[in-house]
Tab-separated table of C-alpha atoms and ligand atoms in Angstrom:
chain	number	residue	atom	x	y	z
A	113	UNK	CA	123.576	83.244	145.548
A	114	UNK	CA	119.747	82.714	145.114
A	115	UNK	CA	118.347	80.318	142.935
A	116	UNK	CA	116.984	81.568	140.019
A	117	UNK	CA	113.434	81.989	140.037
A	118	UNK	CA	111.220	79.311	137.787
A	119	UNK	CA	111.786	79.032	134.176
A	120	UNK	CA	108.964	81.185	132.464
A	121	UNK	CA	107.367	79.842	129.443
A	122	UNK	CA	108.801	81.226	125.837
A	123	UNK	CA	107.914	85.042	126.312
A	124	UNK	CA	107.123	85.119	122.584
A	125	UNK	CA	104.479	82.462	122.657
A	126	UNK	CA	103.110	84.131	125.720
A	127	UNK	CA	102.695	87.519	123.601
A	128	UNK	CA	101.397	85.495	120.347
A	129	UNK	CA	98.649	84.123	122.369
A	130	UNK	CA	97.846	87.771	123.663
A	131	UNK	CA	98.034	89.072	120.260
A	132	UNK	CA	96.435	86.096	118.468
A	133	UNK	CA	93.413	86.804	120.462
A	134	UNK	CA	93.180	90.684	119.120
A	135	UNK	CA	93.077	89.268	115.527
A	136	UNK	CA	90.612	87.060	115.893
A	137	UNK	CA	88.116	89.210	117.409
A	138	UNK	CA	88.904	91.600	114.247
A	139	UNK	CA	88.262	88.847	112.164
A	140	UNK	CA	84.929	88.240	114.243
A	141	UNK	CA	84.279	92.208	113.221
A	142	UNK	CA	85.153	91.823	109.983
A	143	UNK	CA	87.732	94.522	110.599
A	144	UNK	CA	90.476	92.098	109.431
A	145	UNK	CA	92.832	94.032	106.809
A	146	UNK	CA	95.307	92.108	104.855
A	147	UNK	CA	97.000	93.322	101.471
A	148	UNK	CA	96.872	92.571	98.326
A	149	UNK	CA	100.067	92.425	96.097
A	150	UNK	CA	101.217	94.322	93.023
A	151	UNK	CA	103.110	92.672	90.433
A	152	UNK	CA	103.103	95.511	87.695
A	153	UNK	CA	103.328	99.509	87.905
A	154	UNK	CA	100.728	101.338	89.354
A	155	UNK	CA	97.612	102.207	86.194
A	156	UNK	CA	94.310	101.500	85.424
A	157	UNK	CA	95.152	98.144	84.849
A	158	UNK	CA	97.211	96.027	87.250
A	159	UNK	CA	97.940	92.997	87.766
A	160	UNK	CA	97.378	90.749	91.277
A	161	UNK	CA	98.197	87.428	91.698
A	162	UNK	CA	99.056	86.966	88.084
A	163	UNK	CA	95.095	88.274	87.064
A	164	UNK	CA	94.787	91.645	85.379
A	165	UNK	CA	91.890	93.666	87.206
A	166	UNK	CA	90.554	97.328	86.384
A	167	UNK	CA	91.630	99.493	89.363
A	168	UNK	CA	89.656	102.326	91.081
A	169	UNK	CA	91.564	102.771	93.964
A	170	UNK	CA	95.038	104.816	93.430
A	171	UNK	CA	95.470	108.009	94.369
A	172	UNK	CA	97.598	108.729	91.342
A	173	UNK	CA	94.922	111.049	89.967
A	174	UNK	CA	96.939	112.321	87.650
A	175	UNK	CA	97.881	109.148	86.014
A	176	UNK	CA	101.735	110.069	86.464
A	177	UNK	CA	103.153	107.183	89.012
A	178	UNK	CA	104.047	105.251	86.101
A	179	UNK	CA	104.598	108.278	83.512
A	180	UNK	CA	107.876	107.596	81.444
A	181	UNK	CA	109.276	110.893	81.699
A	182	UNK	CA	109.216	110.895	85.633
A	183	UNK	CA	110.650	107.579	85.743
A	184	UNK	CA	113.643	108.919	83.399
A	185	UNK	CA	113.956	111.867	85.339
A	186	UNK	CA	114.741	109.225	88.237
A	187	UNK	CA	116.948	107.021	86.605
A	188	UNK	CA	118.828	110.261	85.366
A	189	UNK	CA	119.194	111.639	88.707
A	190	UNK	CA	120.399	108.397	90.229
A	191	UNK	CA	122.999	107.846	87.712
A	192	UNK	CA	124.060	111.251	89.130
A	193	UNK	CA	123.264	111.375	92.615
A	194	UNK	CA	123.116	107.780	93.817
A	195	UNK	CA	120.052	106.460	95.971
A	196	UNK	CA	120.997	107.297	99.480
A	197	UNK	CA	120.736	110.669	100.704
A	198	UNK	CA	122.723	109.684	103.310
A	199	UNK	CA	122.409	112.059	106.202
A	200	UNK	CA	118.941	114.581	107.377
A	201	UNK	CA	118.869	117.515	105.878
A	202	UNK	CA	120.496	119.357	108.347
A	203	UNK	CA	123.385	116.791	108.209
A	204	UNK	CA	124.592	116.944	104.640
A	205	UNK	CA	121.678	115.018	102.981
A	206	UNK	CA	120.005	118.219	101.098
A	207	UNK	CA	121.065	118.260	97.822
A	208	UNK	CA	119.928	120.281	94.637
A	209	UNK	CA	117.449	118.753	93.162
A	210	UNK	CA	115.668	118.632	97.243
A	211	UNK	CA	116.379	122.540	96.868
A	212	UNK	CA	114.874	123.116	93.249
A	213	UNK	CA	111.730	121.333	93.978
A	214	UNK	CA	111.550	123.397	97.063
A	215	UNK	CA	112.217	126.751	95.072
A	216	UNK	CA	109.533	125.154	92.005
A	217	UNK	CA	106.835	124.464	94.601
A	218	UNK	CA	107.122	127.932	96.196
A	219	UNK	CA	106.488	129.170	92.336
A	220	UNK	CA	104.124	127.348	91.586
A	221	UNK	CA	101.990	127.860	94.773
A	222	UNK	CA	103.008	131.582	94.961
A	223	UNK	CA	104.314	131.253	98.613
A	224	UNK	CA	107.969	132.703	100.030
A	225	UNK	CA	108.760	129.243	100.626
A	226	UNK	CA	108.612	125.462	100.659
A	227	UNK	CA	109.688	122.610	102.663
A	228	UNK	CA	110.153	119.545	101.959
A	229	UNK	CA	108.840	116.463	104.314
A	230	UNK	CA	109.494	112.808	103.790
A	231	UNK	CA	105.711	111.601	103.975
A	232	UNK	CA	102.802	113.691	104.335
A	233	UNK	CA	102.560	111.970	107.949
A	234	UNK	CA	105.791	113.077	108.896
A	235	UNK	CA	104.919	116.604	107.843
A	236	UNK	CA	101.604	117.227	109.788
A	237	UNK	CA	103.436	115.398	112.780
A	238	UNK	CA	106.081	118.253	112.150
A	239	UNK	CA	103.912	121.246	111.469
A	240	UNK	CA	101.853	120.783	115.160
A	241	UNK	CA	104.446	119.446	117.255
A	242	UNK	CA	106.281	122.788	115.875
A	243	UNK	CA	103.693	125.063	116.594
A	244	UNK	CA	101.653	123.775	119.299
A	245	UNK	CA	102.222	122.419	122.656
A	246	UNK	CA	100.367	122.269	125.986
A	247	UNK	CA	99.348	125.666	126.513
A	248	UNK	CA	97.766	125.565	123.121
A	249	UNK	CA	94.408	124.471	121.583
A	250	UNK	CA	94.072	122.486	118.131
A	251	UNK	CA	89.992	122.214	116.592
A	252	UNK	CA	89.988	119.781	114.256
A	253	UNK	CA	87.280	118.630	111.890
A	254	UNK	CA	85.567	115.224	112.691
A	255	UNK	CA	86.642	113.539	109.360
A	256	UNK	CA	90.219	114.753	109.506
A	257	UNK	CA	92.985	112.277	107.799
A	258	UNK	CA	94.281	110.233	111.050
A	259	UNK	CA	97.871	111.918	110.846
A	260	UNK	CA	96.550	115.182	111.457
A	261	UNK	CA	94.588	113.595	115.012
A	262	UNK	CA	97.682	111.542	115.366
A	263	UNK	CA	99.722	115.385	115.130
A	264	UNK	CA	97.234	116.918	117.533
A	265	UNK	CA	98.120	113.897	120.386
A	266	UNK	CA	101.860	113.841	119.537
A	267	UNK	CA	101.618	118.084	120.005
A	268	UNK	CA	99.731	117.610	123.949
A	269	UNK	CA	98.013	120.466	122.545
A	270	UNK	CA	93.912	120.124	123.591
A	271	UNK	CA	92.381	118.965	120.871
A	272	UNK	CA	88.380	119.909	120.104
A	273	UNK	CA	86.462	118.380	117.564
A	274	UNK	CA	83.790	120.089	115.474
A	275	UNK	CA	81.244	118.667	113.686
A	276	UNK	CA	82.473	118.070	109.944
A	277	UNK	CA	82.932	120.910	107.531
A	278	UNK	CA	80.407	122.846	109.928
A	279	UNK	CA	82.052	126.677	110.295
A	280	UNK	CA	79.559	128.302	112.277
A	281	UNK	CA	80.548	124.746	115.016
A	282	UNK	CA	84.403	126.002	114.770
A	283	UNK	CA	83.387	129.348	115.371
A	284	UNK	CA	81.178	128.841	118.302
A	285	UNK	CA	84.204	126.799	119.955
A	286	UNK	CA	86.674	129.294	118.883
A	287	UNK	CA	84.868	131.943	120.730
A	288	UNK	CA	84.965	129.721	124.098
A	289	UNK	CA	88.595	129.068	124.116
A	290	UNK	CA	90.669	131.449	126.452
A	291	UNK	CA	94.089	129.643	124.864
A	292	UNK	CA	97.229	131.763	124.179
A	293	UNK	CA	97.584	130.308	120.776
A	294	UNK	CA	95.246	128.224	118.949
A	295	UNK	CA	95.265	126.085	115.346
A	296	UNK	CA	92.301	125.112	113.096
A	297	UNK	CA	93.397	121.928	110.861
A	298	UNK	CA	91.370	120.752	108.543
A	299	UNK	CA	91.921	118.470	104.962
A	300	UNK	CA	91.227	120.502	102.030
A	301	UNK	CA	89.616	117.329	100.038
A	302	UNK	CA	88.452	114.694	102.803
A	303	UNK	CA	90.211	111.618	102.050
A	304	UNK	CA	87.099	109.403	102.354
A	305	UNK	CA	84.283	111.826	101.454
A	306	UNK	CA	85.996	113.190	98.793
A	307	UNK	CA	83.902	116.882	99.444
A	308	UNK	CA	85.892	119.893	99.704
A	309	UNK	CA	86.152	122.003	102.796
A	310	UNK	CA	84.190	125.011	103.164
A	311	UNK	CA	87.637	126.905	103.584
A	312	UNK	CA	86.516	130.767	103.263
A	313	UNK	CA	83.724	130.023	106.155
A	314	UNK	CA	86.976	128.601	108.483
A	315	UNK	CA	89.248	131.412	107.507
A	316	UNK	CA	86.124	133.764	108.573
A	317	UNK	CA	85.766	131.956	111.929
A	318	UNK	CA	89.598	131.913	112.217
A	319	UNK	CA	90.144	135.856	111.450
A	320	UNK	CA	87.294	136.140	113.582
A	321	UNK	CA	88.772	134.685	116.795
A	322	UNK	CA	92.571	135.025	116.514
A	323	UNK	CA	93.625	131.466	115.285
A	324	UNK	CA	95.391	130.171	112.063
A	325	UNK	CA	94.487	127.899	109.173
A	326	UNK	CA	96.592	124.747	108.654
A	327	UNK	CA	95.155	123.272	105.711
A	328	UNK	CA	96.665	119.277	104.579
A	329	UNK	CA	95.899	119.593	100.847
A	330	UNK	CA	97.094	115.777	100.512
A	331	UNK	CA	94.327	115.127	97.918
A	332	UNK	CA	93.611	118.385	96.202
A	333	UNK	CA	97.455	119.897	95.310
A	334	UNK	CA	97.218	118.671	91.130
A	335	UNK	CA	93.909	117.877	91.167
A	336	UNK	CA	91.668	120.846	91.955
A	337	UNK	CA	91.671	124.386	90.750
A	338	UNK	CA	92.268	124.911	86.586
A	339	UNK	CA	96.464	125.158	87.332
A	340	UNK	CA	96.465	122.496	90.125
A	341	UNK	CA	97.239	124.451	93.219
A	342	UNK	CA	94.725	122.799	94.799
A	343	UNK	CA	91.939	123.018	97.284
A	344	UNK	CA	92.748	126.908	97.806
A	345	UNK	CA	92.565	127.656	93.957
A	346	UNK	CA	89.334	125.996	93.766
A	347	UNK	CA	87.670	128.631	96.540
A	348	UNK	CA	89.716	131.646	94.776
A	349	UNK	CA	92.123	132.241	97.475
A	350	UNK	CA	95.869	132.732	96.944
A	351	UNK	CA	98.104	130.557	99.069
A	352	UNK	CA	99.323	133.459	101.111
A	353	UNK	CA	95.809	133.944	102.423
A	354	UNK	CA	96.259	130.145	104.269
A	355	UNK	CA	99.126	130.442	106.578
A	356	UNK	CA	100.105	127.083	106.726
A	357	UNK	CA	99.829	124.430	103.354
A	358	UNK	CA	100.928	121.267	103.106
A	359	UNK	CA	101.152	118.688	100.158
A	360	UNK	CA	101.664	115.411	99.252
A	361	UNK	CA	103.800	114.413	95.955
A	362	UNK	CA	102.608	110.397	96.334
A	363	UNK	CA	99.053	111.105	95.361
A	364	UNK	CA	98.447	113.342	92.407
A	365	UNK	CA	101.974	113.680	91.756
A	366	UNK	CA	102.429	110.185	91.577
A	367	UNK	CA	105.665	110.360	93.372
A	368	UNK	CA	106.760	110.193	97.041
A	369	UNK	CA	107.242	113.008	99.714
A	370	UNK	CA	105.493	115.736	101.142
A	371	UNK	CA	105.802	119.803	101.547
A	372	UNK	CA	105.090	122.691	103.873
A	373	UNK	CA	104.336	125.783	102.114
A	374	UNK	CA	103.821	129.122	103.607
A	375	UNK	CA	105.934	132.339	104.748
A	376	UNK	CA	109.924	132.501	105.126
A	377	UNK	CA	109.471	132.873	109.029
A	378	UNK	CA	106.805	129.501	108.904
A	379	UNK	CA	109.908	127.553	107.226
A	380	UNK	CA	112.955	128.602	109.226
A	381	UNK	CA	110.851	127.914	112.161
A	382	UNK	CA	109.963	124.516	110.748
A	383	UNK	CA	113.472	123.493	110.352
A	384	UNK	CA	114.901	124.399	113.495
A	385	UNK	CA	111.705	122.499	115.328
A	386	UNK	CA	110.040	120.100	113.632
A	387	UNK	CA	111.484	116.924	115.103
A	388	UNK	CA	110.228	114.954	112.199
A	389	UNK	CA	111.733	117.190	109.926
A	390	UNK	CA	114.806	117.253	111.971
A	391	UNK	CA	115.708	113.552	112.798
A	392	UNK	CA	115.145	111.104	109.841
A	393	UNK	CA	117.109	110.994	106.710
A	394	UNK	CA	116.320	112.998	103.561
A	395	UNK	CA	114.289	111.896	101.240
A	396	UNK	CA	116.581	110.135	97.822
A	397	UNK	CA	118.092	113.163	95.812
A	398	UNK	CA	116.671	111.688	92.375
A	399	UNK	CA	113.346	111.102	93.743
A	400	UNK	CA	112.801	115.088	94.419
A	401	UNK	CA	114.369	114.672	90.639
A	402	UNK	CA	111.261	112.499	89.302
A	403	UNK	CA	108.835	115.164	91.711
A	404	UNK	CA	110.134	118.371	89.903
A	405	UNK	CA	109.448	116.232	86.452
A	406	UNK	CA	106.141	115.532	87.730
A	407	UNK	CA	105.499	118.671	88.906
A	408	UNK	CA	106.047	120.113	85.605
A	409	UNK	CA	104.208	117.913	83.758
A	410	UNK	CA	101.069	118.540	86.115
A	411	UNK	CA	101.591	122.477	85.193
A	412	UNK	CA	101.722	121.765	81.294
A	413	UNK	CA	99.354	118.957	80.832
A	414	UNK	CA	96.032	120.253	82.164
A	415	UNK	CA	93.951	118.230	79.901
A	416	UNK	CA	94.398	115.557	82.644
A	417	UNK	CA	92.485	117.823	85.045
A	418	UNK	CA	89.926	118.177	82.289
A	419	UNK	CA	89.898	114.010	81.538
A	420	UNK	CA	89.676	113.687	84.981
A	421	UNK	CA	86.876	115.437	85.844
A	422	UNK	CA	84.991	114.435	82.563
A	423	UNK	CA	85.390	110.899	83.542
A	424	UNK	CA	83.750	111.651	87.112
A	425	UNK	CA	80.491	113.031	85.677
A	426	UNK	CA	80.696	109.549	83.157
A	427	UNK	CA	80.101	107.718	86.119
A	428	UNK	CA	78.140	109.849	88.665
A	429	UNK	CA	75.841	110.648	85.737
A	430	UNK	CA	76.436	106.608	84.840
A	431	UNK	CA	75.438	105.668	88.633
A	432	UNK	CA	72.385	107.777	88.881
A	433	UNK	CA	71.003	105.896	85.764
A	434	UNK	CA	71.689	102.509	87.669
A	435	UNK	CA	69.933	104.161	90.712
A	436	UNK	CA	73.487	104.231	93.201
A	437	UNK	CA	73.440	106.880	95.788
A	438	UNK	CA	76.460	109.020	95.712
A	439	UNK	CA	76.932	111.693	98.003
A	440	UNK	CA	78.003	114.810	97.310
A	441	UNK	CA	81.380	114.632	95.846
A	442	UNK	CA	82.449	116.160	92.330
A	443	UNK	CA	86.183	115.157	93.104
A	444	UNK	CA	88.109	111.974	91.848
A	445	UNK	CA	87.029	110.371	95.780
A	446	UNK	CA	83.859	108.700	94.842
A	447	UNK	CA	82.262	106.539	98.283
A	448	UNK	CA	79.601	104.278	98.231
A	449	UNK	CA	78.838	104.239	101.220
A	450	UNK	CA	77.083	100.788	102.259
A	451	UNK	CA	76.719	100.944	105.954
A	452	UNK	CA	77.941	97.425	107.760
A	453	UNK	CA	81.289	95.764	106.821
A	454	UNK	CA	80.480	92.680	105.517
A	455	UNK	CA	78.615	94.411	103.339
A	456	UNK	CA	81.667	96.870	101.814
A	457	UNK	CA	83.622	93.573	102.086
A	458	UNK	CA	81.241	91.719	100.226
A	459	UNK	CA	80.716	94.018	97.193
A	460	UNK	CA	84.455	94.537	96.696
A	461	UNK	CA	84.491	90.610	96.288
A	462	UNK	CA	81.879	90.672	94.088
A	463	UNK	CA	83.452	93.185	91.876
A	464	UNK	CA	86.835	91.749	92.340
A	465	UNK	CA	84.886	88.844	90.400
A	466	UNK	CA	84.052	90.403	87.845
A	467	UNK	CA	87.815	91.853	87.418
A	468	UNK	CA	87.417	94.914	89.226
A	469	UNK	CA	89.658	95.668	91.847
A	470	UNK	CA	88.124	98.439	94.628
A	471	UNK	CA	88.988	98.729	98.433
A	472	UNK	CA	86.606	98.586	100.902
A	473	UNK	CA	87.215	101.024	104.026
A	474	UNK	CA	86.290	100.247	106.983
A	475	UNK	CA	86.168	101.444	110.980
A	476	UNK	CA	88.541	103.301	112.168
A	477	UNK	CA	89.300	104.716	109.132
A	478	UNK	CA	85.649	105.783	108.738
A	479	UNK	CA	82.847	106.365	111.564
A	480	UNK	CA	81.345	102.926	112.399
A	481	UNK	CA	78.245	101.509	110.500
A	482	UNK	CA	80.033	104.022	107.464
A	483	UNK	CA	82.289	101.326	106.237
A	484	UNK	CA	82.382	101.829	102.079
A	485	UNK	CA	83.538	101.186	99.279
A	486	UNK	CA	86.004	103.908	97.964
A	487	UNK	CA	86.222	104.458	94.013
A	488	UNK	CA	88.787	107.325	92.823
A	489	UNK	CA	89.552	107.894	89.331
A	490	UNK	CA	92.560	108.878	87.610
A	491	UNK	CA	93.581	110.866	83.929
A	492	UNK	CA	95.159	107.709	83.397
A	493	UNK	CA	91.724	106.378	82.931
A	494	UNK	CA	89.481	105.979	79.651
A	495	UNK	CA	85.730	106.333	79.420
A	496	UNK	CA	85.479	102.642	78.246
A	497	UNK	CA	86.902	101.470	81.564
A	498	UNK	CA	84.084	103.918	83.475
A	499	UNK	CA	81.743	102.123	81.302
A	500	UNK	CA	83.007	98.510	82.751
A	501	UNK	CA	82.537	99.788	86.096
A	502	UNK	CA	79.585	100.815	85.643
A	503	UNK	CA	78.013	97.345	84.069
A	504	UNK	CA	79.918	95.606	87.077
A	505	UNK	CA	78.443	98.099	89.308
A	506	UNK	CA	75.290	97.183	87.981
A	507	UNK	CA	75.210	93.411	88.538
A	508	UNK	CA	76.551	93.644	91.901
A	509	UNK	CA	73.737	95.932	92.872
A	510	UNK	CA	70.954	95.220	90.910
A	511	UNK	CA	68.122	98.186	90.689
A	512	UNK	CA	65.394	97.367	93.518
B	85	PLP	C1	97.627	110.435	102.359
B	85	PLP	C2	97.346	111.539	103.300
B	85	PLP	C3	98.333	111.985	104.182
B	85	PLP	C4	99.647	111.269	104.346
B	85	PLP	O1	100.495	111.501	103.279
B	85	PLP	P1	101.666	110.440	103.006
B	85	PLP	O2	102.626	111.176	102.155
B	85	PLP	O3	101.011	109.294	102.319
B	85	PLP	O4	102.219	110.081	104.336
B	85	PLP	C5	98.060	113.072	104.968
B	85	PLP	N1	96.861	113.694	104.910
B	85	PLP	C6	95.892	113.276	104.081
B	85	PLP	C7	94.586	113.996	104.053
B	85	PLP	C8	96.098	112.171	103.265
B	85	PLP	O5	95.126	111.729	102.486
């Protein structure tokens, strides 16, 4: 027998010391992201580390995370479903309350159907891998939300860029492409901007050149539009003129999950190929209990559309007056956009100082030398706690 070859050091240490030497050179970038740690229910007010800071940087716009009613709805549904699904959909995991929600957020959107997706990741994964493969060509917007870039790899589609929210760009590059079939993707709220896309220009250039409309509504679904439906709602359109929709219910909804919306044909299709859709267990029966709650409650109660959007002209009108620059945004996304990261990492210290809690975001989340600092606002929200902001705001950068 041959002798065994040398012992080799403790492969572990050997891949620490590989991986030790990534970090640091984050660290050295200040691209170094760590978490902080939530001991009480999501709000305006939360508490880290034992310290009670104002937050601006949910996405529960609609202030319903922590909403009473939802959380009964869960506890309801658990005493009658359990907690486990325990099986995919296809399995034996879909129960009623996965199918209500379906059937109540193909009402409430006014398409044929819905489908429901256990993280909005998962779903845009599903929705391009379904529809798209090598032949094909994906044109994505250059500020798209990393899951849909993520979907476009995953797909081995060819995936073109265009210049963001710029429809005469997409249009231009539409008109080159010889592909058989061919998707535009685009958010409907961009996550970091927080401006809305310019969807009846890409449905023009769409129409115009044989492709389809995917549009991940992540950000406007609840928020946008006088009923909520969204991104589409606030452009006029119905949701059968977008052929492909998709939702989150962890943001405005204050839940957990995601949905495809769009024709019969777009669903059945979607089940039978969307491997992320296909192989991972269903989402817990009583939490598509708490998301039909919450669903209804963001129907009924639009005064928290109307709070919400009162309390982002408090502070944009409130940050003019202290001489910030704000971009364009009239949605609950606010950025501040600062340039360097030390600098987005410094302010968020300084206002975590002063007992406001904000997250910076940095590269590769945003384009380099855009790091920020992100504020979003929620219905959950009062006008004093703008006005705290504000006065923080105001200290940490003082009028030149
Ligand atoms: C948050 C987000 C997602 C992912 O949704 P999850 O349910 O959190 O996985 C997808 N697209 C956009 C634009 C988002 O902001």
């Amino acid at each position: 027998m041959p002798p065994l070859p040398d012992p080799h050091p403790v492969p572990s240490e050997d891949l620490d010391r590989l991986l030790s030497a990534g970090l640091e050179s984050r660290r050295r970038d200040q691209l170094y992201r760590s978490r902080v740690v939530l001991g009480s229910p999501q709000g305006p007010e939360v508490l880290v580390d034992g310290q009670r800071y104002l937050g601006f940087c949910s996405n529960d716009y609609l202030g319903l995370a922590a909403d009473p009613r939802v959380r009964d709805a869960w506890c309801e549904a658990a005493r009658q479903y359990g907690v486990g699904s325990g099986a995919s959909h296809l399995i034996v995991g879909h129960a009623q309350p996965h199918h209500a929600l379906e059937e109540e957020l193909a009402a409430f959107l006014g398409t044929e159907r819905t489908l429901l997706f256990s993280t909005g990741y998962m779903a845009n994964l599903g929705i391009v891998s379904a529809l798209a493969g090598r032949q094909d060509e994906l044109f994505e917007d250059r500020l798209n939300h990393a899951s849909l870039i993520d979907a476009a790899l995953l797909s081995r589609a060819r995936l073109r860029r265009y210049p963001h929210a710029d429809g005469a760009a997409l249009a231009e590059l539409l008109a080159q492409s010889r592909s058989r079939r061919k998707l535009v993707l685009t958010d409907g709220v961009f996550s970091m901007d927080g401006d809305v896309a310019p969807l009846p220009r890409l449905l023009a250039a769409a129409a115009a050149n044989g492709a389809w409309l995917v549009v991940d509504d992540a950000h406007g679904i609840g928020v946008l539009g006088a009923t909520g439906r969204g991104t589409l709602e606030h452009h006029h359109l119905q949701s059968t003129q977008v052929p492909v929709l998709m939702g989150t219910l962890g943001k405005a909804l204050g839940t957990f999950g995601a949905f495809v919306a769009g024709t019969e044909t777009l669903v059945e299709t979607l089940i039978q190929q969307a491997r992320s859709y296909i192989y991972t267990t269903a989402l817990p029966p009583a939490l598509a209990a708490a998301s039909r709650m919450s669903l209804r409650i963001a129907q009924e109660e639009s005064w928290r559309r109307d709070k919400l959007q009162d309390l982002v002209e408090q502070f944009r009108n409130g940050a003019r007056q202290i001489g910030l620059s704000l971009g364009g945004s009239a949605t609950p996304i606010q950025p501040l956009i600062l340039g360097a990261n030390d600098k987005a990492l410094g302010a968020a210290r300084a206002l975590r100082r002063r007992g406001i809690l904000v997250s910076p975001i940095r590269p590769p989340t945003v384009p380099a030398g855009r790091a920020r600092l992100r504020l979003t606002f929620t219905a959950a929200h009062e006008s004093t706690h703008v006005e705290r902001l504000l006065i923080a705001l105001e200290e940490v950068f003082p009028c030149p």
